PDB file of C-alpha atoms in Angstrom:
ATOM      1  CA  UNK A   1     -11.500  20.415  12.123  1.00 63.00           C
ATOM      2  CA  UNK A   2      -9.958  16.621  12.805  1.00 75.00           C
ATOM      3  CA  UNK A   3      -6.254  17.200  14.540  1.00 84.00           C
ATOM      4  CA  UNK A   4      -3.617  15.122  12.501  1.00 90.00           C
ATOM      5  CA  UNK A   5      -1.251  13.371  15.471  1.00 91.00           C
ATOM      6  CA  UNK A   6       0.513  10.475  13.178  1.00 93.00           C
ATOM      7  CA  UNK A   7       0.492   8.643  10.185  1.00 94.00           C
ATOM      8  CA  UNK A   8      -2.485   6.765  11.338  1.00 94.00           C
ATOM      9  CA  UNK A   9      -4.600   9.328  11.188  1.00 94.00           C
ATOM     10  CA  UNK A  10      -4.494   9.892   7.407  1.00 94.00           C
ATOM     11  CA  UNK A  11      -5.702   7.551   4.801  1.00 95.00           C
ATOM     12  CA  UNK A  12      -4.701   5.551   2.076  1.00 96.00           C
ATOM     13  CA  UNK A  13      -5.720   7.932  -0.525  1.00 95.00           C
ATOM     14  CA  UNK A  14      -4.108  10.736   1.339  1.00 93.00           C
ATOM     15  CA  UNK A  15      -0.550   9.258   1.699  1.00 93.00           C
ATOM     16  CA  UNK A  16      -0.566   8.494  -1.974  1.00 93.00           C
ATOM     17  CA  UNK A  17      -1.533  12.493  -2.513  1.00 91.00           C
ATOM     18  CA  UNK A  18       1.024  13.525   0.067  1.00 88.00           C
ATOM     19  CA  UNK A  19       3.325  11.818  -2.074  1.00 85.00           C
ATOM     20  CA  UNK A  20       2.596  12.971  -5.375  1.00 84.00           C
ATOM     21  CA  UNK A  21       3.019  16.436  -3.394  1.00 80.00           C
ATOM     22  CA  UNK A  22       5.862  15.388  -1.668  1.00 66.00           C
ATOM     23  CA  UNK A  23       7.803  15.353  -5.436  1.00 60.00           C
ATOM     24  CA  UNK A  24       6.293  17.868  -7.084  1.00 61.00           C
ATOM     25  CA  UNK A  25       6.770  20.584  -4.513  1.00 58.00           C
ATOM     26  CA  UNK A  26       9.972  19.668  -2.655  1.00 60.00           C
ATOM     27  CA  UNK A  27      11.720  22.458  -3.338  1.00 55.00           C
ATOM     28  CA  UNK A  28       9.061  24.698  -2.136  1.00 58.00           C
ATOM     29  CA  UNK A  29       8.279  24.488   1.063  1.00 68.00           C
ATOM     30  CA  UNK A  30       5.355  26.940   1.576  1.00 71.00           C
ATOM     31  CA  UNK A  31       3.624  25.174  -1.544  1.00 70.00           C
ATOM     32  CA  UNK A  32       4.197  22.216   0.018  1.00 75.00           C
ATOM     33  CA  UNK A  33       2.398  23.357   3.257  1.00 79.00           C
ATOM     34  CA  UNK A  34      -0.440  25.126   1.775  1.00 82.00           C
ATOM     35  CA  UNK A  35      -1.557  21.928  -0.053  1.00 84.00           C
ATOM     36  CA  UNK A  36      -1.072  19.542   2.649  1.00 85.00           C
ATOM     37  CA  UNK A  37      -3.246  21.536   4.748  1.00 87.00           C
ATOM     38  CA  UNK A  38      -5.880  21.713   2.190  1.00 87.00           C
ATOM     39  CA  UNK A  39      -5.611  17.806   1.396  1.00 88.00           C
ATOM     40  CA  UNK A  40      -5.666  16.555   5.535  1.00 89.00           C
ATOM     41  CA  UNK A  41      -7.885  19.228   6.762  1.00 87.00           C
ATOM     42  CA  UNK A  42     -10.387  20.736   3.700  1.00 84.00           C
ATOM     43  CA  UNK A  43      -9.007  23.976   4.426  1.00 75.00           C
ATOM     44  CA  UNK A  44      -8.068  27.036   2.153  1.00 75.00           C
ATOM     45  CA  UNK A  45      -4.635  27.928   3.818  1.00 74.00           C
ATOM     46  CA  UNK A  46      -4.239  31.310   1.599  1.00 77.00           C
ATOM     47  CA  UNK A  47      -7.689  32.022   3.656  1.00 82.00           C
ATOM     48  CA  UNK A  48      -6.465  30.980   6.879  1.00 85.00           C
ATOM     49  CA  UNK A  49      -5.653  33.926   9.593  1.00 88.00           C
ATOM     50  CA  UNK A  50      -1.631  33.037   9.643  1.00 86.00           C
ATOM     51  CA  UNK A  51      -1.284  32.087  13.530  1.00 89.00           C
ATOM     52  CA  UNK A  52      -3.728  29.051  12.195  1.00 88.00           C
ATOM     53  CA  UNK A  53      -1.768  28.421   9.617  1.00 86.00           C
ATOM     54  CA  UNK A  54       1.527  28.271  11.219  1.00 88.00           C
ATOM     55  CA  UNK A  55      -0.607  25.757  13.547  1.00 90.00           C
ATOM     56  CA  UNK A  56      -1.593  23.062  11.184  1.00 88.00           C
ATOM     57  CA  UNK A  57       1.858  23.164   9.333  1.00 86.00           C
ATOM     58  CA  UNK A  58       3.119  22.650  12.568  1.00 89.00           C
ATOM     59  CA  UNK A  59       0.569  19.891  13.727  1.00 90.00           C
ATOM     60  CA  UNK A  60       1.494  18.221  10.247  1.00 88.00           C
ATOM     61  CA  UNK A  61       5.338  19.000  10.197  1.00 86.00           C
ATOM     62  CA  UNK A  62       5.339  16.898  14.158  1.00 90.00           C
ATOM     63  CA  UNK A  63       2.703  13.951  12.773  1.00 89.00           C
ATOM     64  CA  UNK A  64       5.266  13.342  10.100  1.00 88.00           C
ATOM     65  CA  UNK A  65       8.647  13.605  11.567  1.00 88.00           C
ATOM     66  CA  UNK A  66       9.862  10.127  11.672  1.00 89.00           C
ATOM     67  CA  UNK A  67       9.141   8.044   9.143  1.00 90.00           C
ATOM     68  CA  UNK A  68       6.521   5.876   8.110  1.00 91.00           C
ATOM     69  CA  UNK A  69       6.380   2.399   9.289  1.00 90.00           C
ATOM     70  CA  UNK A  70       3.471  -0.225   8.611  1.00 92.00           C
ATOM     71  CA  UNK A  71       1.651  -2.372  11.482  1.00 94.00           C
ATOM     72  CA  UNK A  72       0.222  -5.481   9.758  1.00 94.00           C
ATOM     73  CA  UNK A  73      -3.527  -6.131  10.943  1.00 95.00           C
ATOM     74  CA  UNK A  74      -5.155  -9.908   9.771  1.00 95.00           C
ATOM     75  CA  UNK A  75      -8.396  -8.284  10.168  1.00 96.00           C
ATOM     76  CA  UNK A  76      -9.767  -4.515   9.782  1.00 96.00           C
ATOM     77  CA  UNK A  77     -13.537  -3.251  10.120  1.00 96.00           C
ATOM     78  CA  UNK A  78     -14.239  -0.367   7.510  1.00 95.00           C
ATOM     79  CA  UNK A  79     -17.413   1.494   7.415  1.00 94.00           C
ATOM     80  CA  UNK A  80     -19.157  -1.414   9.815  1.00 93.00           C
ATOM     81  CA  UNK A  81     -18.033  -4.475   8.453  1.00 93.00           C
ATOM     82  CA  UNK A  82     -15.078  -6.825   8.931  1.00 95.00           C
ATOM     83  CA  UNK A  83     -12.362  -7.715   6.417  1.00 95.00           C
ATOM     84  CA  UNK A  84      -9.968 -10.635   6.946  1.00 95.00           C
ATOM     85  CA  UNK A  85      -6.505 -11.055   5.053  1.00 95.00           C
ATOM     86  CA  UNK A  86      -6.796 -14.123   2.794  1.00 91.00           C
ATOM     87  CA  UNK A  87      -3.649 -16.521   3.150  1.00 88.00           C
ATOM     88  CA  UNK A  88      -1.167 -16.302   0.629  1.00 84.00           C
ATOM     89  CA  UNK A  89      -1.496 -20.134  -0.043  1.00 83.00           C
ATOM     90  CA  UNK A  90      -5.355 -19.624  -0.903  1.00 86.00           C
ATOM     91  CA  UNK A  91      -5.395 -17.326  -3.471  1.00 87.00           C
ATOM     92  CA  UNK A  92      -6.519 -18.033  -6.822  1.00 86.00           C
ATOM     93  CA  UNK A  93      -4.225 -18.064  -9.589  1.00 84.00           C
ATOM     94  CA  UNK A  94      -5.013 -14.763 -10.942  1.00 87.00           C
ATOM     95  CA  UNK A  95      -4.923 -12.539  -7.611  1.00 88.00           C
ATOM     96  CA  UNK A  96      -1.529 -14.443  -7.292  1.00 84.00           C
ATOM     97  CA  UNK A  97      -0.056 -13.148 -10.711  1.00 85.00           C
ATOM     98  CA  UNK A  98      -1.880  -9.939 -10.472  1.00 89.00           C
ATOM     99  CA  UNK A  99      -0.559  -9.466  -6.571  1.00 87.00           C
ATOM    100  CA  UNK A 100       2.878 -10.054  -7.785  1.00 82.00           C
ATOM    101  CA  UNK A 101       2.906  -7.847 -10.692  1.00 85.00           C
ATOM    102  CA  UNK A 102       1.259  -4.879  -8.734  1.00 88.00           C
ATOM    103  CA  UNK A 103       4.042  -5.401  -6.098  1.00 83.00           C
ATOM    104  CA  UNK A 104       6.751  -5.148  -8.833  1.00 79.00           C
ATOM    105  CA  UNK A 105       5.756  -2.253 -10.128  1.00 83.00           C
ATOM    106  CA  UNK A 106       6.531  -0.934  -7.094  1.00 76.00           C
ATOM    107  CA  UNK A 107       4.101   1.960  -7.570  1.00 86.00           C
ATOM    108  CA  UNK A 108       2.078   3.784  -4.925  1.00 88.00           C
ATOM    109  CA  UNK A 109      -1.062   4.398  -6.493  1.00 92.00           C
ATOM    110  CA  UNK A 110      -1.042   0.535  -6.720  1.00 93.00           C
ATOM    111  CA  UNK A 111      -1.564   0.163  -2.497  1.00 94.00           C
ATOM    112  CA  UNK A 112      -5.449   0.113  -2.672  1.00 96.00           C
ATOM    113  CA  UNK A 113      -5.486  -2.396  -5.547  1.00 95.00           C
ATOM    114  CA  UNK A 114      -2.711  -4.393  -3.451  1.00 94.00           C
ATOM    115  CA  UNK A 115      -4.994  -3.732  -0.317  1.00 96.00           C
ATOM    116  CA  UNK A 116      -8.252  -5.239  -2.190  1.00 95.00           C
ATOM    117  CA  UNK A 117      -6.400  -8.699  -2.822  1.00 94.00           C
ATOM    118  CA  UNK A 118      -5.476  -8.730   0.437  1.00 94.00           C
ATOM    119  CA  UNK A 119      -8.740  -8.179   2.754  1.00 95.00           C
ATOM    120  CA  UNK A 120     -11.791 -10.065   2.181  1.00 91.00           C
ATOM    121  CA  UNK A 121     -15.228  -9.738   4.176  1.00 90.00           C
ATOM    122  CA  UNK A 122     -16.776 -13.218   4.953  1.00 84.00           C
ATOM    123  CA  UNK A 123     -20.000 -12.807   2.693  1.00 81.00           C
ATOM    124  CA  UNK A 124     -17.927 -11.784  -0.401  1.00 77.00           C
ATOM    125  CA  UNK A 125     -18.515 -13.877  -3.703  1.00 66.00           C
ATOM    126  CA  UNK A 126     -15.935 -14.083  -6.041  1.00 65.00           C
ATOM    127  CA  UNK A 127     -17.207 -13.742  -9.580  1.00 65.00           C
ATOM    128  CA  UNK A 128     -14.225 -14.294 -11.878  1.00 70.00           C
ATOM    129  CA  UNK A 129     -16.322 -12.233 -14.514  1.00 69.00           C
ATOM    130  CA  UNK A 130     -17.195  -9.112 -12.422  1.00 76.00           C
ATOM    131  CA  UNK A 131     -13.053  -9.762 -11.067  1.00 82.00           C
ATOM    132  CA  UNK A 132     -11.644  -6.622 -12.108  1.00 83.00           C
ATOM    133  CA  UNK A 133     -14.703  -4.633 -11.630  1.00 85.00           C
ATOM    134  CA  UNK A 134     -15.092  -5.844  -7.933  1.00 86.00           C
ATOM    135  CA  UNK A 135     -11.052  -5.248  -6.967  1.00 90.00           C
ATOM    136  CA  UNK A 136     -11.918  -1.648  -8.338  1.00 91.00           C
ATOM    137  CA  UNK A 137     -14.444  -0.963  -6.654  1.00 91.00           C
ATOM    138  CA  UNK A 138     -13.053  -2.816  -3.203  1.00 93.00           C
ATOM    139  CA  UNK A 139      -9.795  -0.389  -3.914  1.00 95.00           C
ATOM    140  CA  UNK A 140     -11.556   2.594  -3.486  1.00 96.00           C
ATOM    141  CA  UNK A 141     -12.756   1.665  -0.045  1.00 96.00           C
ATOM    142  CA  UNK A 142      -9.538   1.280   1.360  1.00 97.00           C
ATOM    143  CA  UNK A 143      -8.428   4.298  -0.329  1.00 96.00           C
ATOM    144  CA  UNK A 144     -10.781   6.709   1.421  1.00 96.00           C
ATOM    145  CA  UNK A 145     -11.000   4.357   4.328  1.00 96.00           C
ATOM    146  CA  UNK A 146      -7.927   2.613   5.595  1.00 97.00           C
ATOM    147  CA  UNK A 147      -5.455   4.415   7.618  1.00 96.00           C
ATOM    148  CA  UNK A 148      -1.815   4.512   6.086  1.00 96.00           C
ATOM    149  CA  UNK A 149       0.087   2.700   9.144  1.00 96.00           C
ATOM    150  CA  UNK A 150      -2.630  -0.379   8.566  1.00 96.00           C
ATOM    151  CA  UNK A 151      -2.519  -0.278   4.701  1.00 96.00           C
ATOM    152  CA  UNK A 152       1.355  -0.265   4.292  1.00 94.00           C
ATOM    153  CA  UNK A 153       2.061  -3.115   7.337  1.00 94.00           C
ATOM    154  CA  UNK A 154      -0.338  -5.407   5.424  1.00 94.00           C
ATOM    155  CA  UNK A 155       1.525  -4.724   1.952  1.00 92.00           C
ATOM    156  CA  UNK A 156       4.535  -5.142   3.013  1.00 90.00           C
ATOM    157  CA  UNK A 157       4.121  -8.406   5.036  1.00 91.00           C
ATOM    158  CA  UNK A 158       2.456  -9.912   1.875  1.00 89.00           C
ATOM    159  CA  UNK A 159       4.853  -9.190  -0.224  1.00 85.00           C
ATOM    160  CA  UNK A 160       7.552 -10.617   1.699  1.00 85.00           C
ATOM    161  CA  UNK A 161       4.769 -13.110   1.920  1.00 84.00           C
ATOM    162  CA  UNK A 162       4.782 -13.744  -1.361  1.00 80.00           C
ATOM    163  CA  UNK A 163       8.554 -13.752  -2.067  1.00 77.00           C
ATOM    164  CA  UNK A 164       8.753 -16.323   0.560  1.00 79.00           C
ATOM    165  CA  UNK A 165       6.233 -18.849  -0.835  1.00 79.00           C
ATOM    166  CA  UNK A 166       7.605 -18.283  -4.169  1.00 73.00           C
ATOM    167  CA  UNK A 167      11.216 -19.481  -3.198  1.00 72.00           C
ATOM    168  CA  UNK A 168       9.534 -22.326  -0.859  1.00 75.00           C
ATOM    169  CA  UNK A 169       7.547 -23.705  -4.035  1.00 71.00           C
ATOM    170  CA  UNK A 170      10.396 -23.183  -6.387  1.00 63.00           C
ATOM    171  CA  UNK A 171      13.059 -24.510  -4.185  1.00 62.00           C
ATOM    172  CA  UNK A 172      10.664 -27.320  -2.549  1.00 63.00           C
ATOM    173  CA  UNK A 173      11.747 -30.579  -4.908  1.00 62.00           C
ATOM    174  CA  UNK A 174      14.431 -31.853  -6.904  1.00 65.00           C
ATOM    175  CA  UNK A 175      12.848 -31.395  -9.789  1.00 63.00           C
ATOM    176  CA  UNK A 176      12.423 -27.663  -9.843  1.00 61.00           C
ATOM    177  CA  UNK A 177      16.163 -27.408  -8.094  1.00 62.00           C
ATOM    178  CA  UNK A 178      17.478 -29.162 -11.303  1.00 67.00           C
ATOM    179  CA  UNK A 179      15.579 -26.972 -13.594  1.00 61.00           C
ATOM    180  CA  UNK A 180      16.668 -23.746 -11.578  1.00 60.00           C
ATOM    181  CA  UNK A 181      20.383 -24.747 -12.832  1.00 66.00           C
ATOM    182  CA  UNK A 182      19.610 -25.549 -16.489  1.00 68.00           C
ATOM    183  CA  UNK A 183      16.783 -23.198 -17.464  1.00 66.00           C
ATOM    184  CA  UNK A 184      18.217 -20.015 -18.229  1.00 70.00           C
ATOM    185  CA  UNK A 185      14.666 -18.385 -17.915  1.00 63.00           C
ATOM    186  CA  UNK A 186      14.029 -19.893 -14.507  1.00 60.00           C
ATOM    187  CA  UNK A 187      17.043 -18.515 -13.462  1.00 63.00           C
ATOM    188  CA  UNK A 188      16.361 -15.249 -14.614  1.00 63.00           C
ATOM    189  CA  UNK A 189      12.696 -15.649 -12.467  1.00 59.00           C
ATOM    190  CA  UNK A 190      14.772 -16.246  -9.083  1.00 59.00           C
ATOM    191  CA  UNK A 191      16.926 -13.427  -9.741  1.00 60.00           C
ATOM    192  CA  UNK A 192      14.171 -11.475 -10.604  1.00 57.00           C
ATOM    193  CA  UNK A 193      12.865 -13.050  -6.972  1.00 55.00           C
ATOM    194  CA  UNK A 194      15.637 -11.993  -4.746  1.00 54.00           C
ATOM    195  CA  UNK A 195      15.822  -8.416  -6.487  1.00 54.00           C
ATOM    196  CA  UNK A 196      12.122  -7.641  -5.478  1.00 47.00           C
ATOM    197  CA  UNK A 197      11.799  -6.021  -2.318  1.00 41.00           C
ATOM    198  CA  UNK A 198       8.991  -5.016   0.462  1.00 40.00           C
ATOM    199  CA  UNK A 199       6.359  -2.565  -1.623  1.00 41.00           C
ATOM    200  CA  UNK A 200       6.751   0.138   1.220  1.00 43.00           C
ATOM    201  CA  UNK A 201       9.950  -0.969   2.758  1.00 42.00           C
ATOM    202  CA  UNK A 202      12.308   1.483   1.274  1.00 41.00           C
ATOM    203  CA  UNK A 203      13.316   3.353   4.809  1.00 38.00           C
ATOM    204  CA  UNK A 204      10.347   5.273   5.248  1.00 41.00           C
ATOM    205  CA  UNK A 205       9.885   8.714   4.077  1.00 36.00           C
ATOM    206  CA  UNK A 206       9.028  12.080   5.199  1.00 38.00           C
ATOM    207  CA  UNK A 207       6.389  14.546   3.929  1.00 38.00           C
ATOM    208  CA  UNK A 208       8.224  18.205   3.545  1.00 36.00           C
ATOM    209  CA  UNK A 209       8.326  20.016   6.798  1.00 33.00           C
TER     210      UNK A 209
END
């Protein structure tokens, strides 16, 4: 049975089922503990002789005791082969809009689909009819494949990636400084700019101890 150390030793899928745990049992600390262990380890805890059980919850309560804070990697090898973070600046027009409508949402279950805009392997073709069918499928590999430390650096720093180059473009001639004053709509958009914030930067959290 794997030991679970820190938040880089969980995945993608499992952070976003800690989570979902996280709210639904907060008030109940035992539930809380049972299905943790059962998520990170594949164990029955009501099964477990109790001095194991106490064990893991304790393994898990340490692992998680500060909070959760992203390292941004350009490149990450899952199951054998490599994936490289696409620039900002050379993403098509729909993986911009959907990027920055994923980010907004600011949803978790949305970090694999952010994760599968992000990463690209060198041999990958980009079919614009097989898109959304291809980001699917990519999401699911980081899901049960990228660890959570990775997965929410590399959000975060594109988001703020993408905030940035929007208020660069925007702000980048006199043209579109001019219509920033008199277009009530493209005022609303920078507003709407400045209000968005880092996907995962929201001060960490902690899974229930």
């Amino acid at each position: 049975m794997k030991s679970i150390k820190s938040w880089s030793d969980i995945t993608v899928g499992q952070l976003i089922a800690i989570k979902k745990l996280d709210l639904e049992h907060k008030s109940n600390t035992l539930a809380t503990q049972s299905q943790l262990i059962k998520l990170l380890y594949g164990a029955d805890a009501e099964n477990m002789q109790f001095d194991e059980y106490m064990g893991k919850a304790m393994e898990i309560s340490e692992a998680f005791s500060t909070p959760l804070k992203g390292e941004y990697k350009p490149q990450v090898e899952l199951c054998g082969k490599v994936y490289k973070a696409v620039p900002i600046e050379n993403f098509t027009t729909r993986e911009f809009t959907d990027f920055d409508a994923l980010a907004r949402e600011n949803n978790d279950n949305n970090l694999p689909l952010l994760l599968a805009l992000i990463y690209r392997s060198d041999d990958e073709q980009t079919d614009k009819d097989k898109y959304a069918e291809s980001v699917k499928e990519k999401s699911k590999l980081f899901a049960d494949n990228m660890d959570a430390v990775t997965a929410v650096g590399a959000v975060s720093f594109f988001t703020n990636a993408l905030l940035q180059y929007l208020r660069t473009t925007l702000l980048s001639s006199e043209k579109a400084r001019m219509m920033m004053e008199s277009d009530p709509k493209m005022k609303e958009l920078m507003r709407m700019l400045q209000a968005t914030t880092s996907f995962c930067g929201r001060g960490g959290w902690k899974a229930s101890a």
